[in-house]
Amino acid sequence: MLYFAPISRWKGISLARYARITGWGKYLPEKVLTNKDLERLVDTTEAWILARTGIKERRIAADDETASSMAVHAARQALKVAKLSPDSLDLVITATCTPDLIFPASAALVQHELGAENAAAFDLNAACSGFIYALATASQFIASGTYTNILVLGSEVYSRILDWQDRSTCILFGDGAGAVVMQASDTPPGSLNFVLGNDGSGVDLIYTPGPCGTNKGPYYIKMSGSEVFKFAVNIICLATRQVAKSANLDLKDIELIVPHQANTRIIKAAAKFLEIPAGKFFVNVDKYGNTSAASVPIALCEAVEAGRLRNGDHVVLVGFGGGLSWAAMLLEWGAGRKL
Ligand code: COA
C-alpha cells in the first residue's frame, strides 16, 4: 500500500499537517553479552558470529526489566529532546512482540509510568517492522487532524523468547528500546510517504508460538535463517525503491537509510543491489544485535546523535520481519514550525 501524505483536513479547515519527529531516545540494558560469552553457551565461535552477522555483542535485560520499563527510559529522553511534557501526549503506541503481559498493552503501563494521563495507548505487533508500522499509524492520526503529539516506541526483550541452546537464533538477538515523539506541524519538513506490506504465506519462516495457540511450548523463536535472509535483502530493495518513487525522489536524493539492524551482510547486499554506497546505511548491529521493533528507533537516535542527519535531508527507515512483514518510511528531516 502506498500513502501520499501529508495533505488532509484539520478541524474543518483545509490545512497541510506535517508529521515531524521532534524527539528521540533510546535505552539499552547494562548487561553486555559478547560473542565470546556465547562460545560458552553453544557450539559457536566469536569469529563465526562476527563473519556471518557483523554482531560483536548485544545487551540483555536485567530480571526486573521489561519492554515497558525500558520503553519508559527511552520515552523520557525523547520527551526531553522534544521539550514536551507527558500530559501533552495524545497517544502512546508501543511496537513490541515481547510485551510485559498478554493484556493490557505495554503502552498502557508506559502511559501510566510517564503520567501521560491524556493519552490513548495501544501496542502494535508487526514483529521487526513494528516500529515503522507504528510510525506510519502515528503519521495518519496527525494527517487526519485527530492528534497532535504522539509517542512512538519500539521495545523488546527477545532474551526471554530465545532458546539459549539453539546456536542458529540465540546469537542474533538482543534487548533494548527506542522512542520518538512525532508532532503535527503546519509547515514542512515531516514524513513524506510510507509503504507497508505483509506476506502471510511466510508466517512459518520466523515466528514464536505463544500460550494462546495450540502449541504447548516452550515458547522460543523459530527461524529459517537463509529463507529470511533472502526475503530481507529483496524487500529492503523493493520497499526503499517504492517509497522513494512515491515521493518522486531518486535513490541518489536519499541522504541516509536507517535499516532494521539484523545482519550486516543483509545490509551490504541490499546496498549493492540498490547501487547505493554502503556508507549511506546507518549500522549499529555490531553493538546491539537484532533488537526487533527497537532496532530502527535506536539506530535513528544514534544516527542523529552522531550528526548523520541535517535539516532537509531525506531519510528512509526500512524494516522487515515476521509476518513476513515489511515497512518503509520516507522523512524529510529537520526543524520547522509546530502547531
Ligand atoms: N555458529 C557456528 N555455526 C553455525 C551457527 C553458529 N552460531 N549457526 C549456524 N551454524 C552452522 C549451520 O549449522 C550450518 O552448518 P552445516 O553447513 O554443517 O549444516 C552452517 O553454519 C551454515 O548455516 P547457514 O544457516 O547456511 O548459515 P548462514 O550463512 O545463512 O548464516 C544466519 C545463518 C542465521 C546468520 C543467516 O541465515 C541470517 O542472518 N539470516 C537472517 C536472519 C534474520 O535476520 N532474522 C531476523 C529477521 S527480522
Tab-separated table of C-alpha atoms and ligand atoms in Angstrom:
chain	number	residue	atom	x	y	z
A	1	MET	CA	0.000	0.000	0.000
A	2	LEU	CA	1.228	3.478	-0.748
A	3	TYR	CA	0.095	6.575	1.042
A	4	PHE	CA	0.658	10.065	-0.211
A	5	ALA	CA	0.883	12.346	2.800
A	6	PRO	CA	0.572	14.956	4.194
A	7	ILE	CA	-2.439	16.880	2.809
A	8	SER	CA	-5.505	16.483	4.985
A	9	ARG	CA	-8.288	18.391	6.666
A	10	TRP	CA	-7.922	19.639	10.182
A	11	LYS	CA	-10.784	20.875	12.335
A	12	GLY	CA	-12.793	21.656	9.216
A	13	ILE	CA	-10.087	23.841	7.688
A	14	SER	CA	-8.149	22.610	4.663
A	15	LEU	CA	-4.642	22.572	6.039
A	16	ALA	CA	-1.484	20.629	5.426
A	17	ARG	CA	-0.482	18.838	8.602
A	18	TYR	CA	3.021	17.545	8.549
A	19	ALA	CA	4.026	14.796	10.955
A	20	ARG	CA	7.502	15.559	12.213
A	21	ILE	CA	9.872	13.713	14.521
A	22	THR	CA	10.820	16.229	17.210
A	23	GLY	CA	12.308	13.969	19.881
A	24	TRP	CA	14.281	10.733	20.083
A	25	GLY	CA	15.654	8.500	22.784
A	26	LYS	CA	16.958	5.015	23.473
A	27	TYR	CA	17.620	2.637	26.305
A	28	LEU	CA	19.956	-0.328	26.359
A	29	PRO	CA	20.226	-2.614	29.367
A	30	GLU	CA	23.590	-2.581	31.126
A	31	LYS	CA	24.456	-6.252	30.761
A	32	VAL	CA	26.630	-6.943	27.712
A	33	LEU	CA	26.739	-10.449	26.203
A	34	THR	CA	29.722	-10.823	23.882
A	35	ASN	CA	30.311	-13.396	21.168
A	36	LYS	CA	32.999	-14.835	23.429
A	37	ASP	CA	30.373	-15.320	26.149
A	38	LEU	CA	28.198	-17.206	23.628
A	39	GLU	CA	31.051	-19.632	22.969
A	40	ARG	CA	30.443	-20.894	26.495
A	41	LEU	CA	26.707	-21.424	25.848
A	42	VAL	CA	26.513	-23.015	22.387
A	43	ASP	CA	28.741	-24.659	19.799
A	44	THR	CA	29.863	-21.488	18.037
A	45	THR	CA	32.849	-19.187	17.725
A	46	GLU	CA	33.356	-15.492	18.136
A	47	ALA	CA	34.750	-15.374	14.595
A	48	TRP	CA	31.776	-17.238	13.033
A	49	ILE	CA	29.228	-14.880	14.570
A	50	LEU	CA	31.148	-11.775	13.518
A	51	ALA	CA	31.769	-13.019	9.974
A	52	ARG	CA	28.195	-14.284	9.345
A	53	THR	CA	26.281	-11.473	11.092
A	54	GLY	CA	28.527	-8.489	11.879
A	55	ILE	CA	27.404	-8.704	15.518
A	56	LYS	CA	30.041	-8.309	18.241
A	57	GLU	CA	27.851	-8.026	21.314
A	58	ARG	CA	24.281	-7.475	22.439
A	59	ARG	CA	22.518	-6.281	25.611
A	60	ILE	CA	20.460	-8.459	27.921
A	61	ALA	CA	17.696	-7.076	30.150
A	62	ALA	CA	18.034	-7.490	33.906
A	63	ASP	CA	15.497	-9.740	35.640
A	64	ASP	CA	13.401	-6.765	36.701
A	65	GLU	CA	13.407	-5.095	33.270
A	66	THR	CA	10.602	-5.443	30.726
A	67	ALA	CA	9.542	-3.981	27.401
A	68	SER	CA	7.541	-1.309	29.220
A	69	SER	CA	10.234	-0.383	31.757
A	70	MET	CA	12.859	0.005	29.016
A	71	ALA	CA	10.400	1.952	26.860
A	72	VAL	CA	9.825	4.405	29.711
A	73	HIS	CA	13.553	5.245	29.852
A	74	ALA	CA	13.682	5.819	26.082
A	75	ALA	CA	10.428	7.803	26.178
A	76	ARG	CA	11.696	10.191	28.865
A	77	GLN	CA	14.712	11.022	26.711
A	78	ALA	CA	12.570	11.568	23.625
A	79	LEU	CA	10.141	13.831	25.515
A	80	LYS	CA	13.080	15.840	26.868
A	81	VAL	CA	14.504	16.372	23.372
A	82	ALA	CA	11.044	17.394	22.103
A	83	LYS	CA	10.576	19.647	25.172
A	84	LEU	CA	7.161	18.108	25.671
A	85	SER	CA	5.511	17.155	28.935
A	86	PRO	CA	3.905	13.706	29.177
A	87	ASP	CA	0.471	15.189	29.828
A	88	SER	CA	0.600	16.831	26.372
A	89	LEU	CA	0.681	13.440	24.664
A	90	ASP	CA	-2.450	12.384	22.783
A	91	LEU	CA	-1.366	8.834	22.037
A	92	VAL	CA	1.275	6.275	23.041
A	93	ILE	CA	1.961	3.413	20.610
A	94	THR	CA	4.372	0.691	21.668
A	95	ALA	CA	5.653	-1.608	18.952
A	96	THR	CA	6.615	-4.869	20.605
A	97	CYS	CA	6.202	-8.604	20.275
A	98	THR	CA	7.606	-9.250	23.749
A	99	PRO	CA	5.040	-7.354	25.861
A	100	ASP	CA	5.068	-7.459	29.670
A	101	LEU	CA	1.602	-9.018	29.716
A	102	ILE	CA	-0.742	-10.585	27.181
A	103	PHE	CA	-3.043	-7.756	28.178
A	104	PRO	CA	-3.243	-4.944	28.877
A	105	ALA	CA	-0.876	-3.414	26.360
A	106	SER	CA	2.645	-2.443	27.375
A	107	ALA	CA	1.687	1.023	26.133
A	108	ALA	CA	-0.827	1.206	28.990
A	109	LEU	CA	1.964	0.557	31.510
A	110	VAL	CA	4.165	3.141	29.801
A	111	GLN	CA	1.362	5.699	29.765
A	112	HIS	CA	0.810	5.278	33.494
A	113	GLU	CA	4.505	5.350	34.400
A	114	LEU	CA	5.070	8.525	32.371
A	115	GLY	CA	1.948	10.250	33.688
A	116	ALA	CA	0.628	10.691	30.149
A	117	GLU	CA	-2.858	10.937	31.528
A	118	ASN	CA	-4.421	12.486	28.413
A	119	ALA	CA	-3.107	9.865	26.008
A	120	ALA	CA	-4.740	6.860	24.425
A	121	ALA	CA	-2.472	3.815	24.402
A	122	PHE	CA	-2.083	0.623	22.420
A	123	ASP	CA	0.533	-1.903	21.342
A	124	LEU	CA	1.273	-2.802	17.757
A	125	ASN	CA	2.797	-6.118	16.726
A	126	ALA	CA	4.315	-6.292	13.272
A	127	ALA	CA	7.429	-8.079	14.559
A	128	CYS	CA	10.647	-6.341	13.497
A	129	SER	CA	8.692	-3.999	11.174
A	130	GLY	CA	6.568	-2.875	14.125
A	131	PHE	CA	8.183	0.478	14.839
A	132	ILE	CA	7.771	1.723	11.252
A	133	TYR	CA	4.194	0.399	11.173
A	134	ALA	CA	3.611	2.359	14.396
A	135	LEU	CA	5.231	5.499	12.982
A	136	ALA	CA	3.058	5.237	9.857
A	137	THR	CA	-0.001	4.853	12.104
A	138	ALA	CA	1.031	7.910	14.120
A	139	SER	CA	1.541	9.952	10.945
A	140	GLN	CA	-2.031	9.113	9.901
A	141	PHE	CA	-3.517	10.249	13.210
A	142	ILE	CA	-1.642	13.506	12.682
A	143	ALA	CA	-2.504	13.878	8.981
A	144	SER	CA	-6.190	13.335	9.760
A	145	GLY	CA	-6.111	16.088	12.359
A	146	THR	CA	-7.077	13.687	15.143
A	147	TYR	CA	-3.945	14.019	17.284
A	148	THR	CA	-1.068	16.478	17.637
A	149	ASN	CA	1.528	14.838	19.914
A	150	ILE	CA	2.284	11.122	19.681
A	151	LEU	CA	4.908	8.977	21.409
A	152	VAL	CA	6.032	6.024	19.279
A	153	LEU	CA	8.084	3.300	20.933
A	154	GLY	CA	9.830	0.097	19.959
A	155	SER	CA	10.853	-2.083	22.878
A	156	GLU	CA	11.824	-5.736	23.082
A	157	VAL	CA	13.156	-8.394	25.448
A	158	TYR	CA	13.950	-11.166	22.983
A	159	SER	CA	16.311	-12.712	25.546
A	160	ARG	CA	13.123	-14.149	27.105
A	161	ILE	CA	11.965	-15.915	23.922
A	162	LEU	CA	15.337	-17.287	22.831
A	163	ASP	CA	16.346	-20.909	23.121
A	164	TRP	CA	19.821	-20.460	24.599
A	165	GLN	CA	20.742	-23.894	23.245
A	166	ASP	CA	19.875	-23.031	19.622
A	167	ARG	CA	23.003	-21.550	18.053
A	168	SER	CA	21.169	-20.515	14.886
A	169	THR	CA	18.979	-17.995	16.750
A	170	CYS	CA	20.392	-17.108	20.178
A	171	ILE	CA	23.430	-15.373	18.691
A	172	LEU	CA	21.325	-12.915	16.701
A	173	PHE	CA	19.094	-11.026	19.085
A	174	GLY	CA	19.377	-8.511	21.922
A	175	ASP	CA	17.205	-6.358	24.191
A	176	GLY	CA	16.568	-2.621	24.115
A	177	ALA	CA	14.151	0.224	23.477
A	178	GLY	CA	13.891	3.276	21.240
A	179	ALA	CA	11.442	6.147	21.177
A	180	VAL	CA	10.417	9.093	19.061
A	181	VAL	CA	7.990	11.931	19.572
A	182	MET	CA	6.003	12.760	16.439
A	183	GLN	CA	4.241	16.118	16.361
A	184	ALA	CA	1.920	17.946	13.997
A	185	SER	CA	3.207	20.939	12.109
A	186	ASP	CA	1.614	23.312	9.624
A	187	THR	CA	4.885	23.635	7.712
A	188	PRO	CA	7.378	21.086	6.354
A	189	PRO	CA	9.537	19.141	6.944
A	190	GLY	CA	7.923	15.921	8.057
A	191	SER	CA	7.057	12.431	6.967
A	192	LEU	CA	6.520	12.198	3.206
A	193	ASN	CA	5.352	8.680	2.434
A	194	PHE	CA	5.284	5.145	3.674
A	195	VAL	CA	4.980	1.644	2.306
A	196	LEU	CA	3.599	-1.190	4.430
A	197	GLY	CA	3.277	-4.812	3.408
A	198	ASN	CA	2.918	-8.373	4.559
A	199	ASP	CA	3.097	-11.840	3.015
A	200	GLY	CA	1.303	-14.234	5.344
A	201	SER	CA	2.426	-17.243	3.325
A	202	GLY	CA	5.771	-16.832	5.104
A	203	VAL	CA	4.427	-16.944	8.670
A	204	ASP	CA	6.302	-20.169	9.417
A	205	LEU	CA	9.686	-18.788	8.316
A	206	ILE	CA	10.111	-16.787	11.519
A	207	TYR	CA	7.711	-16.968	14.451
A	208	THR	CA	7.362	-17.557	18.161
A	209	PRO	CA	4.497	-19.723	19.441
A	210	GLY	CA	2.572	-18.477	22.462
A	211	PRO	CA	0.358	-19.788	25.240
A	212	CYS	CA	-2.893	-18.871	23.462
A	213	GLY	CA	-2.243	-21.045	20.411
A	214	THR	CA	-2.313	-24.806	20.126
A	215	ASN	CA	1.434	-25.160	20.696
A	216	LYS	CA	2.253	-26.315	24.216
A	217	GLY	CA	5.612	-24.584	24.276
A	218	PRO	CA	8.366	-23.935	25.043
A	219	TYR	CA	7.772	-20.531	23.532
A	220	TYR	CA	11.006	-19.932	21.673
A	221	ILE	CA	11.685	-18.148	18.403
A	222	LYS	CA	11.885	-20.455	15.368
A	223	MET	CA	13.523	-19.317	12.159
A	224	SER	CA	14.595	-20.493	8.719
A	225	GLY	CA	17.669	-18.280	8.562
A	226	SER	CA	18.621	-18.464	4.904
A	227	GLU	CA	14.998	-18.002	3.690
A	228	VAL	CA	14.590	-14.944	5.896
A	229	PHE	CA	17.938	-13.640	4.680
A	230	LYS	CA	16.849	-13.733	1.022
A	231	PHE	CA	13.484	-12.177	1.815
A	232	ALA	CA	15.186	-9.407	3.797
A	233	VAL	CA	17.578	-8.377	1.040
A	234	ASN	CA	14.816	-8.355	-1.604
A	235	ILE	CA	12.307	-6.459	0.466
A	236	ILE	CA	14.736	-3.756	1.638
A	237	CYS	CA	15.437	-3.048	-2.031
A	238	LEU	CA	11.784	-3.143	-3.103
A	239	ALA	CA	10.393	-1.066	-0.241
A	240	THR	CA	13.167	1.531	-0.463
A	241	ARG	CA	12.643	1.947	-4.202
A	242	GLN	CA	8.838	2.158	-3.768
A	243	VAL	CA	8.893	4.733	-1.026
A	244	ALA	CA	11.400	6.941	-2.868
A	245	LYS	CA	9.459	6.688	-6.141
A	246	SER	CA	6.173	7.545	-4.474
A	247	ALA	CA	7.678	10.891	-3.451
A	248	ASN	CA	9.220	11.392	-6.909
A	249	LEU	CA	12.683	11.028	-5.472
A	250	ASP	CA	15.608	9.235	-6.968
A	251	LEU	CA	17.658	6.927	-4.756
A	252	LYS	CA	20.557	9.372	-5.060
A	253	ASP	CA	18.340	12.001	-3.373
A	254	ILE	CA	18.294	9.900	-0.178
A	255	GLU	CA	20.969	11.052	2.246
A	256	LEU	CA	20.587	8.285	4.826
A	257	ILE	CA	18.935	4.882	5.118
A	258	VAL	CA	18.256	3.529	8.596
A	259	PRO	CA	17.536	-0.154	8.065
A	260	HIS	CA	16.350	-2.744	10.552
A	261	GLN	CA	19.531	-3.989	12.187
A	262	ALA	CA	19.569	-7.748	11.673
A	263	ASN	CA	22.810	-8.616	9.914
A	264	THR	CA	25.487	-6.511	8.201
A	265	ARG	CA	25.541	-8.995	5.298
A	266	ILE	CA	21.850	-8.270	4.631
A	267	ILE	CA	22.526	-4.520	4.669
A	268	LYS	CA	25.607	-4.784	2.441
A	269	ALA	CA	23.773	-6.983	-0.070
A	270	ALA	CA	20.860	-4.521	-0.210
A	271	ALA	CA	23.269	-1.608	-0.716
A	272	LYS	CA	24.900	-3.478	-3.568
A	273	PHE	CA	21.613	-4.306	-5.343
A	274	LEU	CA	20.329	-0.769	-4.866
A	275	GLU	CA	23.671	0.607	-6.072
A	276	ILE	CA	23.781	2.880	-3.046
A	277	PRO	CA	27.121	3.351	-1.235
A	278	ALA	CA	27.093	1.139	1.882
A	279	GLY	CA	28.129	4.217	3.877
A	280	LYS	CA	24.644	5.689	3.351
A	281	PHE	CA	23.216	2.886	5.508
A	282	PHE	CA	23.424	3.525	9.233
A	283	VAL	CA	24.700	0.417	11.026
A	284	ASN	CA	24.956	-0.334	14.748
A	285	VAL	CA	24.063	-4.045	14.747
A	286	ASP	CA	27.624	-4.777	15.907
A	287	LYS	CA	26.799	-3.299	19.343
A	288	TYR	CA	23.252	-4.490	19.969
A	289	GLY	CA	22.412	-7.402	17.649
A	290	ASN	CA	18.853	-7.557	16.354
A	291	THR	CA	16.547	-5.771	18.805
A	292	SER	CA	13.480	-6.348	16.604
A	293	ALA	CA	10.981	-3.467	16.839
A	294	ALA	CA	13.508	-1.446	18.863
A	295	SER	CA	16.267	-1.567	16.282
A	296	VAL	CA	15.150	1.237	13.943
A	297	PRO	CA	14.402	3.822	16.666
A	298	ILE	CA	17.651	3.001	18.486
A	299	ALA	CA	19.564	3.348	15.205
A	300	LEU	CA	17.743	6.561	14.291
A	301	CYS	CA	18.554	8.012	17.700
A	302	GLU	CA	22.239	7.120	17.318
A	303	ALA	CA	22.308	8.470	13.749
A	304	VAL	CA	21.023	11.831	14.979
A	305	GLU	CA	23.441	11.858	17.915
A	306	ALA	CA	26.311	11.063	15.513
A	307	GLY	CA	25.392	14.081	13.360
A	308	ARG	CA	24.382	11.912	10.407
A	309	LEU	CA	21.188	13.919	9.726
A	310	ARG	CA	20.980	17.561	8.725
A	311	ASN	CA	17.969	19.766	8.108
A	312	GLY	CA	16.447	18.987	4.722
A	313	ASP	CA	17.982	15.523	4.457
A	314	HIS	CA	15.816	12.731	3.095
A	315	VAL	CA	15.982	9.642	5.288
A	316	VAL	CA	14.416	6.252	4.662
A	317	LEU	CA	13.583	3.983	7.588
A	318	VAL	CA	13.140	0.426	6.346
A	319	GLY	CA	12.264	-2.743	8.237
A	320	PHE	CA	11.289	-6.374	7.699
A	321	GLY	CA	10.494	-9.355	9.847
A	322	GLY	CA	7.976	-11.929	10.968
A	323	GLY	CA	4.733	-11.876	9.080
A	324	LEU	CA	6.516	-11.772	6.733
A	325	SER	CA	6.119	-8.056	7.199
A	326	TRP	CA	7.884	-5.045	5.792
A	327	ALA	CA	7.693	-1.280	6.126
A	328	ALA	CA	9.490	1.771	4.810
A	329	MET	CA	9.012	5.410	5.659
A	330	LEU	CA	10.487	8.430	3.943
A	331	LEU	CA	11.063	11.536	6.041
A	332	GLU	CA	12.375	14.962	5.356
A	333	TRP	CA	14.443	15.707	8.425
A	334	GLY	CA	14.627	18.946	10.327
A	335	ALA	CA	13.080	21.602	12.445
A	336	GLY	CA	10.088	23.717	11.495
A	337	ARG	CA	7.063	25.455	12.941
A	338	LYS	CA	4.868	23.235	15.082
A	339	LEU	CA	1.150	23.667	15.565
B	1	COA	N1	27.922	-20.934	14.945
B	1	COA	C1	28.548	-21.802	14.119
B	1	COA	N2	27.922	-22.410	13.110
B	1	COA	C2	26.612	-22.138	12.936
B	1	COA	C3	25.913	-21.249	13.770
B	1	COA	C4	26.619	-20.646	14.812
B	1	COA	N3	26.052	-19.781	15.669
B	1	COA	N4	24.638	-21.173	13.346
B	1	COA	C5	24.534	-21.978	12.285
B	1	COA	N5	25.722	-22.564	12.048
B	1	COA	C6	26.086	-23.518	11.007
B	1	COA	C7	24.896	-24.282	10.490
B	1	COA	O1	24.578	-25.367	11.330
B	1	COA	C8	25.409	-24.731	9.134
B	1	COA	O2	26.190	-25.866	9.319
B	1	COA	P1	26.144	-27.074	8.255
B	1	COA	O3	26.601	-26.453	6.957
B	1	COA	O4	27.071	-28.047	8.827
B	1	COA	O5	24.713	-27.501	8.217
B	1	COA	C9	26.315	-23.586	8.712
B	1	COA	O6	26.608	-22.833	9.899
B	1	COA	C10	25.709	-22.668	7.689
B	1	COA	O7	24.409	-22.387	8.119
B	1	COA	P2	23.528	-21.322	7.384
B	1	COA	O8	22.205	-21.224	8.062
B	1	COA	O9	23.554	-21.585	5.911
B	1	COA	O10	24.374	-20.019	7.680
B	1	COA	P3	24.149	-18.584	7.111
B	1	COA	O11	25.359	-18.126	6.453
B	1	COA	O12	22.855	-18.478	6.360
B	1	COA	O13	24.001	-17.733	8.448
B	1	COA	C11	22.280	-16.728	9.729
B	1	COA	C12	22.976	-18.023	9.350
B	1	COA	C13	21.179	-17.053	10.708
B	1	COA	C14	23.288	-15.806	10.376
B	1	COA	C15	21.717	-16.057	8.435
B	1	COA	O14	20.973	-17.007	7.696
B	1	COA	C16	20.842	-14.900	8.723
B	1	COA	O15	21.289	-13.892	9.232
B	1	COA	N6	19.555	-14.972	8.340
B	1	COA	C17	18.631	-13.911	8.570
B	1	COA	C18	18.149	-13.993	9.986
B	1	COA	C19	17.458	-12.755	10.433
B	1	COA	O16	17.872	-11.667	10.112
B	1	COA	N7	16.392	-12.907	11.210
B	1	COA	C20	15.666	-11.851	11.758
B	1	COA	C21	14.829	-11.197	10.726
B	1	COA	S1	13.942	-9.888	11.419
